[in-house]
């Protein structure tokens, strides 16, 4: 394992938390901080700040205090870290290592439902094995972004006080390291994956049966992302189906899944509850945030949101789905 | 045009309408009555009664009195007509012509989202040009099933008292007879098509923009069917998104779209209203009926429903989509 060169300190946040009857619990997220290069029918962006941890953290910061665990290289400067600082995000768990930051490039064509990856450079991520700062060890709400399941388990086990642990994974780990993935699945509460991943993980085509099989692997709550077709939530409260928000134009779908997860987990951390009622609301908040994210390239739209815009779109989701009994 | 051999009389219905404060208005449906041969991963059915008009009529009969306009051949006997009689459906507009009834055979594989057509025999349908019985001419609620747009217009223009006219079409007419299709679109109220048809008809990939373009062609209400991903309703009241009902097993998707349309239009005829609130309810009733239809081959499940089952599943749709504001 590569030694971290330095810890990054979070300067005094510009955001002062609004006092509320019950303060939101902090959410810890782990995953990649990356430089993305993206091409879509609407344009091109080169080397913009991205990565699962970034999307998760920026999105969740609209709901709750956020703690990040990640690794960055020499090439990620203060101008990029300011994105986290400005959102009041605690990055004392982000280590800087010698070398280059994780890089991903991809393009979207046609219906833009799936990215074609052009290149992935793990760089400093290759040696990533996070040890959490002491100040993080009391975290109760956790989201383990899509990284090696062995690392996810390593983080999970450093958090004995975790009350709600969410996890993302992907085809690469489902087929490549299935036993490691199953080990961490047994120790988490919520799995957030897309529909093909649910089918692959369970070996079952029918989504309802696939969901039942996946829930028997550990996570009592399963969120299945279906891109432009919305989200299915399988939990003790039954099945909940949420649509995607119909948009005139999707400019860049990069990070939409992580943005969903950030809104979903951020809302749960904010309320500190995970009843069926709150899980459903969390799915809608996740969908609201994802619907904003794809309107512009990278993090742009997520960074200049207002709480009013979030609430307005939440009500628009209600209008989109409501019918009388 | 082939001369009809005989008109078929509807014997006294077994179903006596339940008196209600406001009697449901009759719904007229036009389309194919057919023999279907279907293969799915769950089995095979040969020469079973099907066709758009059949699915539309049987489904709508759970909500309102139904009048059918169709053509059948010599090979369709009393045992098949009994299906209509038993549901109290008026088939005085069904003519019998010399020759064989329309036949379709197809198979479903994999995710069963689309049928692969193995054979289509138009047979007596080739010469079909319906003249409506005088007793049909006062009909206010009409659904023009997926047939040649010239025939759809021919039927539409025989119904001067129609208050609400729905229409289905398909790729074949969109590309083959676009000007005839556009002519009938200008004289209808509701178009019910699938998402690829909406894209093809408008030439626009984005579904929201495609919907706006299609609505400018005439139908102020557009229903876009998305199979296992549910239904989108575009109307004066905005956009409404309804999910499909998650099922453990889909045995036979044949007729699901027509069943949806039958439930949708049947409910509107029943209430006699088409406010946004009622359109949304109608979408759910259509989805309820389609969710039953696919549980078994052919018409089986639709024929042995109960009103209680329909209402229970309607409430299950509510539970599937509800979240608190």
CSV table of N, CA and C in Angstrom, one decimal, chain B residues 205-304:
chain,number,residue,atom,x,y,z
B,205,UNK,N,-36.3,11.8,-31.0
B,205,UNK,CA,-35.9,10.8,-30.0
B,205,UNK,C,-36.4,11.1,-28.6
B,206,UNK,N,-36.2,12.3,-28.2
B,206,UNK,CA,-36.7,12.7,-26.8
B,206,UNK,C,-38.2,12.5,-26.7
B,207,UNK,N,-38.6,11.7,-25.7
B,207,UNK,CA,-40.0,11.3,-25.6
B,207,UNK,C,-40.9,12.5,-25.3
B,208,UNK,N,-40.4,13.4,-24.5
B,208,UNK,CA,-41.3,14.6,-24.1
B,208,UNK,C,-41.5,15.5,-25.3
B,209,UNK,N,-40.4,15.7,-26.0
B,209,UNK,CA,-40.6,16.6,-27.2
B,209,UNK,C,-41.4,15.8,-28.3
B,210,UNK,N,-41.2,14.5,-28.4
B,210,UNK,CA,-41.9,13.7,-29.4
B,210,UNK,C,-43.4,13.8,-29.1
B,211,UNK,N,-43.7,13.8,-27.8
B,211,UNK,CA,-45.1,13.8,-27.4
B,211,UNK,C,-45.8,15.2,-27.8
B,212,UNK,N,-45.0,16.2,-27.5
B,212,UNK,CA,-45.5,17.6,-27.9
B,212,UNK,C,-45.8,17.6,-29.4
B,213,UNK,N,-44.9,17.1,-30.2
B,213,UNK,CA,-45.1,17.1,-31.7
B,213,UNK,C,-46.3,16.3,-32.1
B,214,UNK,N,-46.5,15.1,-31.5
B,214,UNK,CA,-47.6,14.3,-31.8
B,214,UNK,C,-48.9,14.9,-31.4
B,215,UNK,N,-48.9,15.6,-30.3
B,215,UNK,CA,-50.2,16.2,-29.9
B,215,UNK,C,-50.6,17.4,-30.8
B,216,UNK,N,-49.5,18.0,-31.4
B,216,UNK,CA,-49.9,19.0,-32.4
B,216,UNK,C,-50.5,18.5,-33.7
B,217,UNK,N,-50.4,17.2,-33.9
B,217,UNK,CA,-51.0,16.5,-35.1
B,217,UNK,C,-52.5,16.3,-34.9
B,218,UNK,N,-53.0,16.5,-33.7
B,218,UNK,CA,-54.5,16.4,-33.5
B,218,UNK,C,-54.9,15.9,-32.1
B,219,UNK,N,-54.4,14.7,-31.7
B,219,UNK,CA,-54.9,14.2,-30.5
B,219,UNK,C,-54.4,15.0,-29.3
B,220,UNK,N,-55.3,15.6,-28.5
B,220,UNK,CA,-54.9,16.4,-27.4
B,220,UNK,C,-54.4,15.6,-26.2
B,221,UNK,N,-54.8,14.3,-26.3
B,221,UNK,CA,-54.3,13.4,-25.2
B,221,UNK,C,-53.5,12.3,-25.9
B,222,UNK,N,-52.3,12.0,-25.4
B,222,UNK,CA,-51.4,11.0,-25.9
B,222,UNK,C,-51.0,10.1,-24.8
B,223,UNK,N,-51.3,8.8,-25.1
B,223,UNK,CA,-50.9,7.7,-24.2
B,223,UNK,C,-49.7,7.0,-24.8
B,224,UNK,N,-48.6,6.9,-24.1
B,224,UNK,CA,-47.4,6.2,-24.7
B,224,UNK,C,-47.2,5.0,-23.8
B,225,UNK,N,-47.3,3.8,-24.5
B,225,UNK,CA,-47.1,2.5,-23.8
B,225,UNK,C,-45.7,2.1,-23.8
B,226,UNK,N,-45.1,1.7,-22.6
B,226,UNK,CA,-43.7,1.3,-22.6
B,226,UNK,C,-43.5,-0.1,-22.0
B,227,UNK,N,-44.5,-0.9,-22.3
B,227,UNK,CA,-44.4,-2.3,-21.9
B,227,UNK,C,-44.1,-2.5,-20.4
B,228,UNK,N,-43.1,-3.2,-20.0
B,228,UNK,CA,-42.8,-3.4,-18.6
B,228,UNK,C,-42.4,-2.2,-17.9
B,229,UNK,N,-42.2,-1.0,-18.6
B,229,UNK,CA,-41.9,0.2,-17.9
B,229,UNK,C,-43.1,1.1,-17.8
B,230,UNK,N,-44.3,0.6,-18.1
B,230,UNK,CA,-45.5,1.4,-17.8
B,230,UNK,C,-46.0,2.3,-18.9
B,231,UNK,N,-46.6,3.3,-18.5
B,231,UNK,CA,-47.3,4.2,-19.4
B,231,UNK,C,-47.1,5.7,-19.1
B,232,UNK,N,-47.0,6.5,-20.1
B,232,UNK,CA,-46.9,7.9,-19.9
B,232,UNK,C,-48.2,8.6,-20.6
B,233,UNK,N,-48.8,9.4,-19.8
B,233,UNK,CA,-50.0,10.2,-20.3
B,233,UNK,C,-49.6,11.6,-20.5
B,234,UNK,N,-49.8,12.1,-21.7
B,234,UNK,CA,-49.6,13.6,-22.0
B,234,UNK,C,-50.9,14.2,-22.3
B,235,UNK,N,-51.3,15.2,-21.5
B,235,UNK,CA,-52.6,15.8,-21.7
B,235,UNK,C,-52.6,17.2,-21.3
B,236,UNK,N,-53.8,17.9,-21.3
B,236,UNK,CA,-53.8,19.3,-20.9
B,236,UNK,C,-53.4,19.4,-19.4
B,237,UNK,N,-53.6,18.3,-18.6
B,237,UNK,CA,-53.2,18.3,-17.2
B,237,UNK,C,-51.8,18.1,-17.0
B,238,UNK,N,-50.9,18.0,-18.0
B,238,UNK,CA,-49.5,17.8,-17.8
B,238,UNK,C,-49.1,16.3,-18.1
B,239,UNK,N,-48.1,15.9,-17.5
B,239,UNK,CA,-47.6,14.5,-17.7
B,239,UNK,C,-47.9,13.6,-16.5
B,240,UNK,N,-48.4,12.4,-16.8
B,240,UNK,CA,-48.7,11.4,-15.7
B,240,UNK,C,-47.9,10.2,-16.1
B,241,UNK,N,-47.2,9.7,-15.1
B,241,UNK,CA,-46.4,8.5,-15.3
B,241,UNK,C,-46.9,7.3,-14.5
B,242,UNK,N,-47.3,6.2,-15.1
B,242,UNK,CA,-47.8,5.0,-14.4
B,242,UNK,C,-46.8,3.9,-14.6
B,243,UNK,N,-46.5,3.1,-13.6
B,243,UNK,CA,-45.6,2.0,-13.7
B,243,UNK,C,-46.4,0.8,-14.3
B,244,UNK,N,-45.7,-0.2,-14.8
B,244,UNK,CA,-46.3,-1.5,-15.0
B,244,UNK,C,-46.3,-2.2,-13.6
B,245,UNK,N,-47.3,-3.2,-13.5
B,245,UNK,CA,-47.4,-3.9,-12.2
B,245,UNK,C,-46.3,-5.0,-12.2
B,246,UNK,N,-45.4,-5.0,-11.2
B,246,UNK,CA,-44.4,-6.0,-11.2
B,246,UNK,C,-45.0,-7.4,-10.9
B,247,UNK,N,-44.7,-8.3,-11.9
B,247,UNK,CA,-45.3,-9.6,-11.9
B,247,UNK,C,-44.2,-10.7,-11.7
B,248,UNK,N,-44.5,-11.8,-11.1
B,248,UNK,CA,-43.5,-12.9,-10.9
B,248,UNK,C,-43.3,-13.5,-12.3
B,249,UNK,N,-44.3,-13.6,-13.1
B,249,UNK,CA,-44.2,-14.3,-14.4
B,249,UNK,C,-45.1,-13.7,-15.4
B,250,UNK,N,-44.6,-13.4,-16.5
B,250,UNK,CA,-45.5,-13.0,-17.7
B,250,UNK,C,-45.6,-14.2,-18.6
B,251,UNK,N,-46.8,-14.7,-18.7
B,251,UNK,CA,-46.9,-16.0,-19.5
B,251,UNK,C,-47.1,-15.7,-21.0
B,252,UNK,N,-47.9,-14.6,-21.3
B,252,UNK,CA,-48.2,-14.3,-22.7
B,252,UNK,C,-48.5,-12.8,-22.8
B,253,UNK,N,-47.6,-12.0,-23.4
B,253,UNK,CA,-47.9,-10.6,-23.5
B,253,UNK,C,-48.9,-10.2,-24.7
B,254,UNK,N,-49.3,-11.2,-25.4
B,254,UNK,CA,-50.2,-10.9,-26.6
B,254,UNK,C,-51.4,-10.2,-26.1
B,255,UNK,N,-51.7,-9.1,-26.8
B,255,UNK,CA,-53.0,-8.4,-26.5
B,255,UNK,C,-52.8,-7.4,-25.3
B,256,UNK,N,-51.6,-7.3,-24.7
B,256,UNK,CA,-51.5,-6.4,-23.5
B,256,UNK,C,-51.8,-5.0,-23.9
B,257,UNK,N,-51.4,-4.5,-25.0
B,257,UNK,CA,-51.6,-3.1,-25.4
B,257,UNK,C,-53.1,-2.9,-25.7
B,258,UNK,N,-53.8,-3.8,-26.3
B,258,UNK,CA,-55.2,-3.7,-26.6
B,258,UNK,C,-56.0,-3.8,-25.3
B,259,UNK,N,-55.5,-4.6,-24.4
B,259,UNK,CA,-56.2,-4.8,-23.1
B,259,UNK,C,-56.0,-3.4,-22.3
B,260,UNK,N,-54.9,-2.9,-22.4
B,260,UNK,CA,-54.7,-1.5,-21.7
B,260,UNK,C,-55.7,-0.6,-22.3
B,261,UNK,N,-55.8,-0.5,-23.6
B,261,UNK,CA,-56.7,0.5,-24.3
B,261,UNK,C,-58.1,0.2,-23.9
B,262,UNK,N,-58.5,-1.1,-23.8
B,262,UNK,CA,-59.8,-1.5,-23.5
B,262,UNK,C,-60.2,-1.0,-22.1
B,263,UNK,N,-59.3,-1.2,-21.1
B,263,UNK,CA,-59.6,-0.8,-19.8
B,263,UNK,C,-59.6,0.8,-19.7
B,264,UNK,N,-58.7,1.4,-20.4
B,264,UNK,CA,-58.6,2.9,-20.4
B,264,UNK,C,-59.9,3.5,-20.9
B,265,UNK,N,-60.3,3.0,-22.1
B,265,UNK,CA,-61.5,3.6,-22.8
B,265,UNK,C,-62.7,3.2,-22.1
B,266,UNK,N,-62.8,1.9,-21.6
B,266,UNK,CA,-63.9,1.4,-20.9
B,266,UNK,C,-64.2,2.2,-19.7
B,267,UNK,N,-63.2,2.5,-18.9
B,267,UNK,CA,-63.4,3.3,-17.7
B,267,UNK,C,-63.9,4.7,-18.1
B,268,UNK,N,-63.3,5.3,-19.1
B,268,UNK,CA,-63.8,6.7,-19.5
B,268,UNK,C,-65.3,6.6,-19.9
B,269,UNK,N,-65.7,5.6,-20.7
B,269,UNK,CA,-67.1,5.4,-21.1
B,269,UNK,C,-68.0,5.3,-19.9
B,270,UNK,N,-67.4,4.5,-18.9
B,270,UNK,CA,-68.2,4.2,-17.7
B,270,UNK,C,-68.5,5.5,-17.0
B,271,UNK,N,-67.5,6.4,-16.8
B,271,UNK,CA,-67.7,7.6,-16.1
B,271,UNK,C,-68.3,8.7,-16.9
B,272,UNK,N,-68.1,8.7,-18.2
B,272,UNK,CA,-68.6,9.7,-19.1
B,272,UNK,C,-67.8,11.0,-19.0
B,273,UNK,N,-66.7,11.0,-18.2
B,273,UNK,CA,-65.9,12.2,-18.0
B,273,UNK,C,-64.5,12.0,-18.5
B,274,UNK,N,-63.9,13.1,-18.9
B,274,UNK,CA,-62.5,12.9,-19.3
B,274,UNK,C,-61.7,14.1,-18.8
B,275,UNK,N,-61.9,14.4,-17.5
B,275,UNK,CA,-61.0,15.4,-16.8
B,275,UNK,C,-59.6,14.7,-16.6
B,276,UNK,N,-58.6,15.5,-16.3
B,276,UNK,CA,-57.3,15.0,-16.0
B,276,UNK,C,-57.4,13.9,-14.9
B,277,UNK,N,-58.1,14.2,-13.9
B,277,UNK,CA,-58.3,13.2,-12.8
B,277,UNK,C,-58.8,11.9,-13.3
B,278,UNK,N,-59.8,11.9,-14.2
B,278,UNK,CA,-60.4,10.7,-14.7
B,278,UNK,C,-59.4,10.0,-15.8
B,279,UNK,N,-58.7,10.8,-16.5
B,279,UNK,CA,-57.8,10.2,-17.5
B,279,UNK,C,-56.7,9.5,-16.7
B,280,UNK,N,-56.2,10.0,-15.6
B,280,UNK,CA,-55.2,9.3,-14.8
B,280,UNK,C,-55.8,8.0,-14.2
B,281,UNK,N,-57.0,8.1,-13.7
B,281,UNK,CA,-57.6,6.8,-13.2
B,281,UNK,C,-57.7,5.8,-14.3
B,282,UNK,N,-58.1,6.3,-15.5
B,282,UNK,CA,-58.3,5.4,-16.7
B,282,UNK,C,-57.0,4.7,-17.1
B,283,UNK,N,-55.9,5.5,-17.0
B,283,UNK,CA,-54.6,4.9,-17.3
B,283,UNK,C,-54.3,3.7,-16.3
B,284,UNK,N,-54.6,4.0,-15.0
B,284,UNK,CA,-54.4,2.9,-14.0
B,284,UNK,C,-55.3,1.7,-14.3
B,285,UNK,N,-56.6,2.0,-14.6
B,285,UNK,CA,-57.5,0.8,-14.9
B,285,UNK,C,-57.0,0.0,-16.1
B,286,UNK,N,-56.5,0.8,-17.1
B,286,UNK,CA,-55.9,0.1,-18.3
B,286,UNK,C,-54.7,-0.8,-17.9
B,287,UNK,N,-53.9,-0.2,-17.0
B,287,UNK,CA,-52.7,-0.9,-16.5
B,287,UNK,C,-53.1,-2.1,-15.7
B,288,UNK,N,-54.1,-2.0,-14.9
B,288,UNK,CA,-54.6,-3.1,-14.1
B,288,UNK,C,-55.0,-4.2,-15.0
B,289,UNK,N,-55.8,-3.9,-16.0
B,289,UNK,CA,-56.3,-5.0,-16.9
B,289,UNK,C,-55.2,-5.6,-17.7
B,290,UNK,N,-54.2,-4.9,-18.1
B,290,UNK,CA,-53.1,-5.4,-18.9
B,290,UNK,C,-52.3,-6.3,-18.0
B,291,UNK,N,-52.2,-6.0,-16.7
B,291,UNK,CA,-51.4,-6.8,-15.8
B,291,UNK,C,-52.0,-8.1,-15.5
B,292,UNK,N,-53.3,-8.2,-15.6
B,292,UNK,CA,-54.0,-9.5,-15.5
B,292,UNK,C,-53.9,-10.3,-16.8
B,293,UNK,N,-54.0,-9.6,-17.9
B,293,UNK,CA,-54.1,-10.3,-19.2
B,293,UNK,C,-52.8,-11.1,-19.4
B,294,UNK,N,-51.7,-10.6,-19.1
B,294,UNK,CA,-50.4,-11.3,-19.4
B,294,UNK,C,-50.1,-12.4,-18.4
B,295,UNK,N,-50.9,-12.6,-17.4
B,295,UNK,CA,-50.7,-13.7,-16.4
B,295,UNK,C,-51.0,-15.0,-17.0
B,296,UNK,N,-51.8,-15.1,-18.0
B,296,UNK,CA,-52.2,-16.4,-18.7
B,296,UNK,C,-52.2,-16.2,-20.2
B,297,UNK,N,-52.3,-17.3,-20.9
B,297,UNK,CA,-52.4,-17.2,-22.3
B,297,UNK,C,-53.7,-16.7,-22.8
B,298,UNK,N,-53.7,-15.9,-23.9
B,298,UNK,CA,-54.9,-15.5,-24.5
B,298,UNK,C,-55.8,-14.7,-23.6
B,299,UNK,N,-57.1,-14.9,-23.7
B,299,UNK,CA,-58.1,-14.2,-22.9
B,299,UNK,C,-58.4,-14.8,-21.6
B,300,UNK,N,-57.8,-15.9,-21.2
B,300,UNK,CA,-58.2,-16.7,-20.1
B,300,UNK,C,-58.4,-15.9,-18.8
B,301,UNK,N,-57.4,-15.1,-18.5
B,301,UNK,CA,-57.4,-14.4,-17.2
B,301,UNK,C,-58.5,-13.3,-17.2
B,302,UNK,N,-58.6,-12.7,-18.4
B,302,UNK,CA,-59.6,-11.6,-18.5
B,302,UNK,C,-61.0,-12.1,-18.4
B,303,UNK,N,-61.2,-13.3,-18.8
B,303,UNK,CA,-62.6,-13.9,-18.8
B,303,UNK,C,-63.1,-14.3,-17.4
B,304,UNK,N,-62.1,-14.6,-16.5
B,304,UNK,CA,-62.5,-15.1,-15.2
B,304,UNK,C,-62.1,-14.1,-14.1
